[in-house]
Amino acid sequence: MIGIVIDKGQKDEIERIYRCWFNKYLKPFKETINKDEKLKKIIFGENEYNEEDLFNFLLMDTESLKVVKEKCDTNNTIQLKKETVVYLEKIYKNFRSSQAARIVEKLKILSCPYCNQNGLITYKKDGKRKFAGELDHFYNKSKYPELMICLYNLIPSCGVCNRLKKEKNEKIINPYDILYKSNITFKTTFDDECKLDYLFGKSDHFKIEIDKNKLSDEDLNEIDLLHLNERYKQSEDYAQEIILKSMAYDPIYTEKISKMFNESSEEKLNQYLYGYRDNHLKRSFSKFNQDIMNEFKGRKE
Ligand SMILES: [Zn+2]
């Protein structure tokens, strides 16, 4: 739902962290590749082992991931050896426990990119960084073990989304895809009888819906796969707060706040007042809050 937009500095930094971590596995990984023709073919094609090609594979972008996934689909008559999968599982677990928190901190992601509902928490305990969220294998690891440790196949996410997505192969967009732009928008619908109360934020006789106009197949798949409609249906309380604010924040009040915080940008003021951010991954419910604000600010004007 929300793309993970990373700048050049962040990209360099997370890839540096990954390379440093992987260096200790270079030798045993090379041995694993040499013992498994399928893995070798997927990583190097007809070429010989080359360290830089290996890192190009592990750090490939979302477009290349898609190509390799399709390659795995067409070459599925031969599977990876059992010991290869066991080894990949082992190093993935090490990455998860030792590096995930560092990567999430560098990405500055505080909310799940799939739902924007649940927070992704990192913290320090006994000198070690911990990540309280999960890493979702965008292409699931049981079907595509070849992609198990590829950096951009590992999506920081909440437990709910990870469980809903597990083992399913519906076509959705990888949040790391830089061209990703979801059109999923939240809105409210109401019963005409209580229209006035509703517009003044006094009525809770309304429903939350996702506007299904102009949605791509991928967006529709994502709504269905992650139960977004059902999960946001319970957010009337948050919506009511936004509706009330949109009534309360008239131009005089907004000007007062603007002076108080020495902030002249209307966009920035709206972010403070309604609880959303430019980058929705910095705050849970950010996209929802912004959509409901847009709906009601528009009605008032
Ligand atoms: Zn989630």
Coordinates of N, CA and C and ligand atoms in Angstrom, one line a residue, residues 112-118 157-162 231, ligand 1:
C112 N 4.0 -0.5 9.2 CA 4.0 -1.6 8.2 C 3.6 -1.0 6.8
P113 N 4.5 -1.3 5.8 CA 4.2 -0.8 4.4 C 2.9 -1.4 3.8
Y114 N 2.6 -2.6 4.2 CA 1.4 -3.3 3.6 C 0.1 -2.7 4.2
C115 N 0.0 -2.4 5.5 CA -1.3 -2.0 6.0 C -1.2 -0.6 6.6
N116 N -0.1 0.0 6.9 CA 0.0 1.3 7.6 C -0.8 1.4 8.8
Q117 N -1.1 0.2 9.4 CA -1.9 0.2 10.7 C -1.0 -0.1 11.9
N118 N -0.1 -1.1 11.7 CA 0.7 -1.6 12.9 C 2.1 -1.0 12.8
S157 N 7.6 -5.9 7.8 CA 6.2 -5.8 7.9 C 5.7 -6.2 9.3
C158 N 4.4 -6.0 9.5 CA 3.8 -6.4 10.8 C 3.4 -7.9 10.7
G159 N 3.2 -8.5 11.9 CA 2.9 -10.0 12.0 C 1.6 -10.3 11.3
V160 N 0.6 -9.4 11.4 CA -0.7 -9.7 10.8 C -0.5 -9.8 9.2
C161 N 0.1 -8.8 8.6 CA 0.3 -8.9 7.2 C 1.1 -10.0 6.7
N162 N 2.2 -10.3 7.5 CA 3.1 -11.4 7.1 C 2.3 -12.7 7.1
R231 N -10.1 -4.7 7.9 CA -9.3 -4.2 9.0 C -9.5 -2.8 9.2
Ligands
ZN1 ZN 0.8 -4.7 8.3

